Coordinates of N, CA, C and O in Angstrom, one line a residue:
M1 N 25.7 -40.5 -2.4 CA 25.8 -41.9 -2.2 C 25.9 -42.6 -3.5 O 25.2 -42.3 -4.5
D2 N 26.9 -43.5 -3.6 CA 27.1 -44.2 -4.9 C 25.9 -45.2 -5.1 O 25.4 -45.8 -4.2
T3 N 25.6 -45.4 -6.4 CA 24.6 -46.4 -6.7 C 25.3 -47.8 -6.7 O 26.5 -47.9 -7.1
P4 N 24.6 -48.8 -6.3 CA 25.2 -50.2 -6.3 C 25.5 -50.6 -7.8 O 24.8 -50.3 -8.7
K5 N 26.6 -51.3 -7.9 CA 27.0 -51.8 -9.2 C 26.2 -53.1 -9.5 O 25.9 -53.9 -8.6
V6 N 25.9 -53.2 -10.8 CA 25.1 -54.4 -11.2 C 26.1 -55.3 -11.9 O 26.9 -54.9 -12.8
L7 N 26.2 -56.5 -11.3 CA 27.1 -57.5 -11.9 C 26.4 -58.3 -13.0 O 25.3 -58.7 -12.8
K8 N 27.2 -58.5 -14.0 CA 26.6 -59.3 -15.1 C 27.6 -60.4 -15.4 O 28.8 -60.2 -15.6
R9 N 27.1 -61.7 -15.3 CA 28.0 -62.8 -15.5 C 28.4 -62.9 -17.0 O 27.7 -62.7 -17.9
T10 N 29.7 -63.4 -17.1 CA 30.1 -63.7 -18.5 C 29.9 -65.2 -18.6 O 30.4 -66.0 -17.9
I11 N 29.0 -65.5 -19.6 CA 28.7 -66.9 -19.8 C 29.6 -67.5 -20.8 O 29.6 -67.2 -22.0
T12 N 30.5 -68.4 -20.4 CA 31.5 -69.0 -21.2 C 30.9 -70.1 -22.0 O 29.8 -70.7 -21.6
P13 N 31.6 -70.6 -23.0 CA 31.1 -71.7 -23.8 C 30.9 -73.0 -22.9 O 30.0 -73.8 -23.1
D14 N 31.8 -73.1 -21.9 CA 31.7 -74.3 -21.0 C 30.5 -74.2 -20.2 O 29.8 -75.2 -19.9
I15 N 30.2 -73.0 -19.7 CA 28.9 -72.9 -18.9 C 27.7 -73.1 -19.7 O 26.8 -73.8 -19.3
R16 N 27.7 -72.6 -20.9 CA 26.6 -72.8 -21.8 C 26.4 -74.3 -22.2 O 25.3 -74.8 -22.1
A17 N 27.5 -75.0 -22.4 CA 27.4 -76.4 -22.7 C 27.0 -77.2 -21.5 O 26.1 -78.1 -21.7
S18 N 27.4 -76.9 -20.3 CA 27.0 -77.5 -19.1 C 25.5 -77.3 -18.9 O 24.8 -78.3 -18.5
R19 N 25.1 -76.1 -19.1 CA 23.6 -75.8 -18.9 C 22.8 -76.6 -19.9 O 21.7 -77.2 -19.5
E20 N 23.2 -76.7 -21.1 CA 22.5 -77.4 -22.2 C 22.4 -78.9 -21.8 O 21.4 -79.5 -21.9
R21 N 23.6 -79.5 -21.4 CA 23.5 -80.9 -21.0 C 22.6 -81.1 -19.8 O 21.8 -82.1 -19.8
D22 N 22.7 -80.3 -18.8 CA 21.8 -80.4 -17.6 C 20.3 -80.2 -18.0 O 19.5 -81.0 -17.5
M23 N 20.1 -79.3 -18.8 CA 18.7 -79.0 -19.2 C 18.1 -80.2 -20.0 O 17.0 -80.7 -19.8
E24 N 18.9 -80.8 -20.9 CA 18.5 -81.9 -21.7 C 18.3 -83.2 -20.8 O 17.3 -83.9 -21.0
A25 N 19.1 -83.3 -19.8 CA 18.9 -84.4 -18.9 C 17.6 -84.3 -18.1 O 16.9 -85.2 -17.9
V26 N 17.3 -83.1 -17.6 CA 16.1 -82.8 -16.9 C 14.9 -83.1 -17.8 O 13.9 -83.7 -17.4
L27 N 15.0 -82.6 -19.1 CA 13.8 -82.8 -20.0 C 13.6 -84.2 -20.3 O 12.5 -84.7 -20.4
D28 N 14.7 -85.0 -20.4 CA 14.6 -86.4 -20.6 C 13.9 -87.1 -19.4 O 13.1 -88.0 -19.6
N29 N 14.2 -86.6 -18.3 CA 13.6 -87.2 -17.0 C 12.1 -86.8 -17.0 O 11.3 -87.6 -16.6
Y30 N 11.7 -85.6 -17.5 CA 10.3 -85.2 -17.6 C 9.6 -86.2 -18.5 O 8.5 -86.6 -18.2
R31 N 10.2 -86.5 -19.7 CA 9.6 -87.4 -20.7 C 9.3 -88.8 -20.0 O 8.3 -89.3 -20.1
E32 N 10.4 -89.2 -19.3 CA 10.3 -90.5 -18.7 C 9.2 -90.6 -17.6 O 8.5 -91.5 -17.5
N33 N 9.2 -89.5 -16.8 CA 8.1 -89.4 -15.7 C 6.7 -89.5 -16.3 O 5.9 -90.1 -15.8
L34 N 6.5 -88.7 -17.4 CA 5.2 -88.7 -18.0 C 4.8 -90.1 -18.6 O 3.7 -90.6 -18.4
R35 N 5.8 -90.8 -19.2 CA 5.5 -92.1 -19.7 C 5.3 -93.1 -18.6 O 4.5 -94.0 -18.7
D36 N 6.1 -92.9 -17.5 CA 5.9 -93.8 -16.3 C 4.5 -93.6 -15.7 O 4.0 -94.5 -15.0
H37 N 3.9 -92.4 -15.9 CA 2.5 -92.2 -15.4 C 1.5 -92.4 -16.5 O 0.4 -91.9 -16.5
S38 N 1.8 -93.2 -17.5 CA 0.9 -93.7 -18.6 C 0.5 -92.7 -19.6 O -0.6 -92.9 -20.2
V39 N 1.2 -91.6 -19.8 CA 0.9 -90.7 -20.8 C 1.5 -91.3 -22.1 O 2.7 -91.6 -22.2
T40 N 0.6 -91.5 -23.1 CA 1.1 -92.1 -24.4 C 1.1 -91.2 -25.5 O 1.6 -91.5 -26.6
D41 N 0.5 -90.0 -25.4 CA 0.5 -89.0 -26.5 C 1.8 -88.3 -26.6 O 2.1 -87.4 -25.8
E42 N 2.7 -88.8 -27.5 CA 4.0 -88.2 -27.7 C 4.0 -86.7 -28.0 O 4.8 -86.0 -27.6
A43 N 3.0 -86.3 -28.8 CA 2.9 -84.9 -29.2 C 2.6 -84.0 -27.9 O 3.2 -83.0 -27.7
A44 N 1.8 -84.5 -27.0 CA 1.5 -83.8 -25.8 C 2.7 -83.8 -24.9 O 3.0 -82.7 -24.3
I45 N 3.4 -84.9 -24.8 CA 4.7 -84.9 -24.0 C 5.7 -83.9 -24.6 O 6.2 -83.1 -23.8
E46 N 5.8 -83.8 -25.9 CA 6.8 -82.9 -26.5 C 6.3 -81.4 -26.3 O 7.2 -80.5 -26.1
R47 N 5.0 -81.2 -26.3 CA 4.5 -79.8 -26.0 C 4.9 -79.4 -24.6 O 5.4 -78.3 -24.4
F48 N 4.7 -80.3 -23.7 CA 5.0 -80.1 -22.3 C 6.5 -79.8 -22.1 O 6.9 -78.8 -21.5
V49 N 7.3 -80.6 -22.7 CA 8.7 -80.5 -22.6 C 9.2 -79.2 -23.2 O 10.1 -78.5 -22.7
S50 N 8.6 -78.8 -24.3 CA 9.0 -77.5 -25.0 C 8.6 -76.3 -24.1 O 9.5 -75.4 -23.9
E51 N 7.5 -76.4 -23.4 CA 7.1 -75.3 -22.5 C 8.1 -75.3 -21.3 O 8.5 -74.2 -20.9
E52 N 8.5 -76.4 -20.8 CA 9.5 -76.5 -19.7 C 10.8 -76.0 -20.1 O 11.5 -75.3 -19.4
R53 N 11.2 -76.3 -21.4 CA 12.5 -75.8 -21.9 C 12.5 -74.3 -21.9 O 13.5 -73.7 -21.5
D54 N 11.4 -73.7 -22.4 CA 11.3 -72.2 -22.4 C 11.5 -71.7 -21.0 O 12.2 -70.7 -20.8
K55 N 10.8 -72.3 -20.0 CA 10.9 -71.8 -18.6 C 12.3 -71.9 -18.1 O 12.8 -71.0 -17.4
I56 N 13.0 -73.0 -18.4 CA 14.4 -73.2 -17.9 C 15.3 -72.1 -18.5 O 16.1 -71.5 -17.9
Q57 N 15.1 -71.9 -19.8 CA 15.9 -70.9 -20.5 C 15.7 -69.5 -20.0 O 16.6 -68.7 -19.8
Q58 N 14.4 -69.2 -19.6 CA 14.1 -67.9 -19.0 C 14.8 -67.8 -17.7 O 15.3 -66.7 -17.3
E59 N 14.8 -68.9 -16.9 CA 15.5 -68.8 -15.6 C 17.0 -68.6 -15.8 O 17.6 -67.8 -15.1
Y60 N 17.6 -69.3 -16.8 CA 19.0 -69.0 -17.1 C 19.3 -67.6 -17.4 O 20.3 -67.0 -17.0
E61 N 18.4 -67.0 -18.3 CA 18.6 -65.6 -18.6 C 18.5 -64.7 -17.4 O 19.2 -63.7 -17.3
S62 N 17.5 -65.0 -16.5 CA 17.4 -64.3 -15.3 C 18.7 -64.3 -14.5 O 19.1 -63.3 -14.0
L63 N 19.2 -65.5 -14.4 CA 20.5 -65.7 -13.6 C 21.6 -64.9 -14.3 O 22.4 -64.3 -13.6
N64 N 21.7 -65.0 -15.6 CA 22.7 -64.2 -16.3 C 22.7 -62.8 -16.0 O 23.7 -62.1 -16.0
N65 N 21.5 -62.2 -15.8 CA 21.3 -60.8 -15.6 C 21.4 -60.4 -14.1 O 21.2 -59.3 -13.8
G66 N 21.7 -61.4 -13.3 CA 21.9 -61.1 -11.9 C 20.6 -61.0 -11.1 O 20.6 -60.6 -9.9
D67 N 19.5 -61.4 -11.7 CA 18.2 -61.4 -11.0 C 18.1 -62.5 -10.0 O 18.7 -63.6 -10.2
C68 N 17.4 -62.3 -9.0 CA 17.3 -63.3 -7.9 C 15.9 -63.8 -7.8 O 15.2 -63.6 -6.8
L69 N 15.4 -64.4 -8.9 CA 14.0 -64.9 -8.9 C 14.0 -66.2 -8.2 O 15.0 -67.0 -8.1
A70 N 12.8 -66.6 -7.7 CA 12.7 -67.9 -7.0 C 12.9 -69.0 -8.0 O 12.4 -68.9 -9.2
N71 N 13.6 -70.0 -7.6 CA 13.9 -71.1 -8.5 C 12.7 -72.1 -8.5 O 12.5 -72.8 -7.5
I72 N 11.9 -72.1 -9.5 CA 10.7 -73.0 -9.5 C 11.1 -74.5 -9.6 O 10.3 -75.3 -9.3
Y73 N 12.3 -74.8 -9.9 CA 12.7 -76.2 -10.0 C 13.2 -76.8 -8.6 O 13.6 -77.9 -8.6
H74 N 13.1 -76.0 -7.6 CA 13.4 -76.5 -6.2 C 12.1 -77.1 -5.6 O 12.2 -77.6 -4.5
T75 N 11.0 -76.9 -6.2 CA 9.7 -77.4 -5.7 C 9.4 -78.7 -6.4 O 9.8 -78.9 -7.6
S76 N 8.7 -79.6 -5.7 CA 8.4 -80.9 -6.3 C 7.3 -80.7 -7.4 O 6.5 -79.7 -7.4
T77 N 7.3 -81.6 -8.3 CA 6.3 -81.6 -9.4 C 5.3 -82.6 -9.2 O 5.6 -83.7 -8.9
D78 N 4.0 -82.2 -9.4 CA 2.9 -83.1 -9.3 C 2.7 -83.9 -10.6 O 1.9 -83.6 -11.4
W79 N 3.6 -85.0 -10.8 CA 3.5 -85.7 -12.0 C 2.2 -86.4 -12.2 O 1.7 -86.5 -13.3
E80 N 1.6 -86.9 -11.1 CA 0.3 -87.6 -11.2 C -0.7 -86.6 -11.7 O -1.5 -86.9 -12.6
G81 N -0.7 -85.4 -11.2 CA -1.7 -84.4 -11.7 C -1.5 -84.0 -13.1 O -2.4 -83.8 -13.9
I82 N -0.2 -83.7 -13.5 CA 0.1 -83.4 -14.8 C -0.3 -84.5 -15.8 O -0.9 -84.3 -16.8
A83 N 0.1 -85.7 -15.5 CA -0.2 -86.9 -16.3 C -1.8 -87.1 -16.4 O -2.3 -87.3 -17.5
S84 N -2.5 -86.9 -15.3 CA -3.9 -87.0 -15.4 C -4.6 -86.0 -16.3 O -5.4 -86.4 -17.1
E85 N -4.1 -84.8 -16.3 CA -4.6 -83.7 -17.2 C -4.3 -84.1 -18.6 O -5.2 -83.9 -19.5
M86 N -3.1 -84.5 -18.9 CA -2.7 -84.9 -20.3 C -3.5 -86.0 -20.8 O -3.9 -86.0 -22.0
K87 N -3.7 -87.1 -20.0 CA -4.5 -88.2 -20.4 C -6.0 -87.8 -20.6 O -6.6 -88.3 -21.6
Q88 N -6.5 -86.9 -19.8 CA -7.9 -86.5 -20.0 C -8.0 -85.7 -21.3 O -8.9 -85.9 -22.1
Q89 N -7.0 -84.8 -21.6 CA -7.0 -84.1 -22.9 C -6.9 -85.1 -24.1 O -7.6 -84.9 -25.1
E90 N -6.1 -86.1 -23.9 CA -5.9 -87.1 -25.0 C -7.2 -87.8 -25.2 O -7.7 -88.0 -26.4
A91 N -7.9 -88.2 -24.1 CA -9.2 -88.9 -24.3 C -10.3 -88.0 -24.9 O -11.0 -88.5 -25.8
E92 N -10.3 -86.8 -24.5 CA -11.2 -85.8 -25.1 C -11.0 -85.6 -26.6 O -11.9 -85.6 -27.5
E93 N -9.7 -85.6 -27.0 CA -9.3 -85.4 -28.4 C -9.7 -86.7 -29.2 O -10.2 -86.6 -30.3
E94 N -9.5 -87.9 -28.6 CA -9.9 -89.1 -29.3 C -11.4 -89.1 -29.4 O -12.0 -89.5 -30.5
E95 N -12.1 -88.7 -28.4 CA -13.6 -88.7 -28.4 C -14.1 -87.8 -29.5 O -15.0 -88.1 -30.2
N96 N -13.5 -86.6 -29.6 CA -13.9 -85.6 -30.6 C -13.6 -86.1 -32.0 O -14.4 -85.8 -32.9
G97 N -12.5 -86.8 -32.1 CA -12.1 -87.3 -33.4 C -13.1 -88.4 -33.9 O -13.4 -88.6 -35.1
M98 N -13.6 -89.2 -32.9 CA -14.5 -90.3 -33.3 C -15.9 -89.7 -33.6 O -16.6 -90.3 -34.4
S99 N -16.3 -88.6 -33.0 CA -17.6 -88.1 -33.3 C -17.7 -87.3 -34.6 O -18.8 -86.9 -35.0
M100 N -16.6 -87.1 -35.3 CA -16.7 -86.3 -36.5 C -16.9 -87.2 -37.7 O -16.8 -88.3 -37.8

């Protein structure tokens, strides 16, 4: 019996550019959502965005390799929960900074 062939996509410059535009649009929306939920710590926002960028890039790599992993971006994001955690961390950092 023949083994199944593994298909590998050829990622053209157009596909790469499209993905980059789409990813940056999504990340800009993440920044906006966090600000809309009263997160004011820009460094924390950028850390979150950086982590999400890595996840998106890993998903693109998975797709490039023909993997069929679940797309985590088809589920809704709990922006209130994320913002609450970030604001709590920001308050703790301010509190710790004042006590020194």
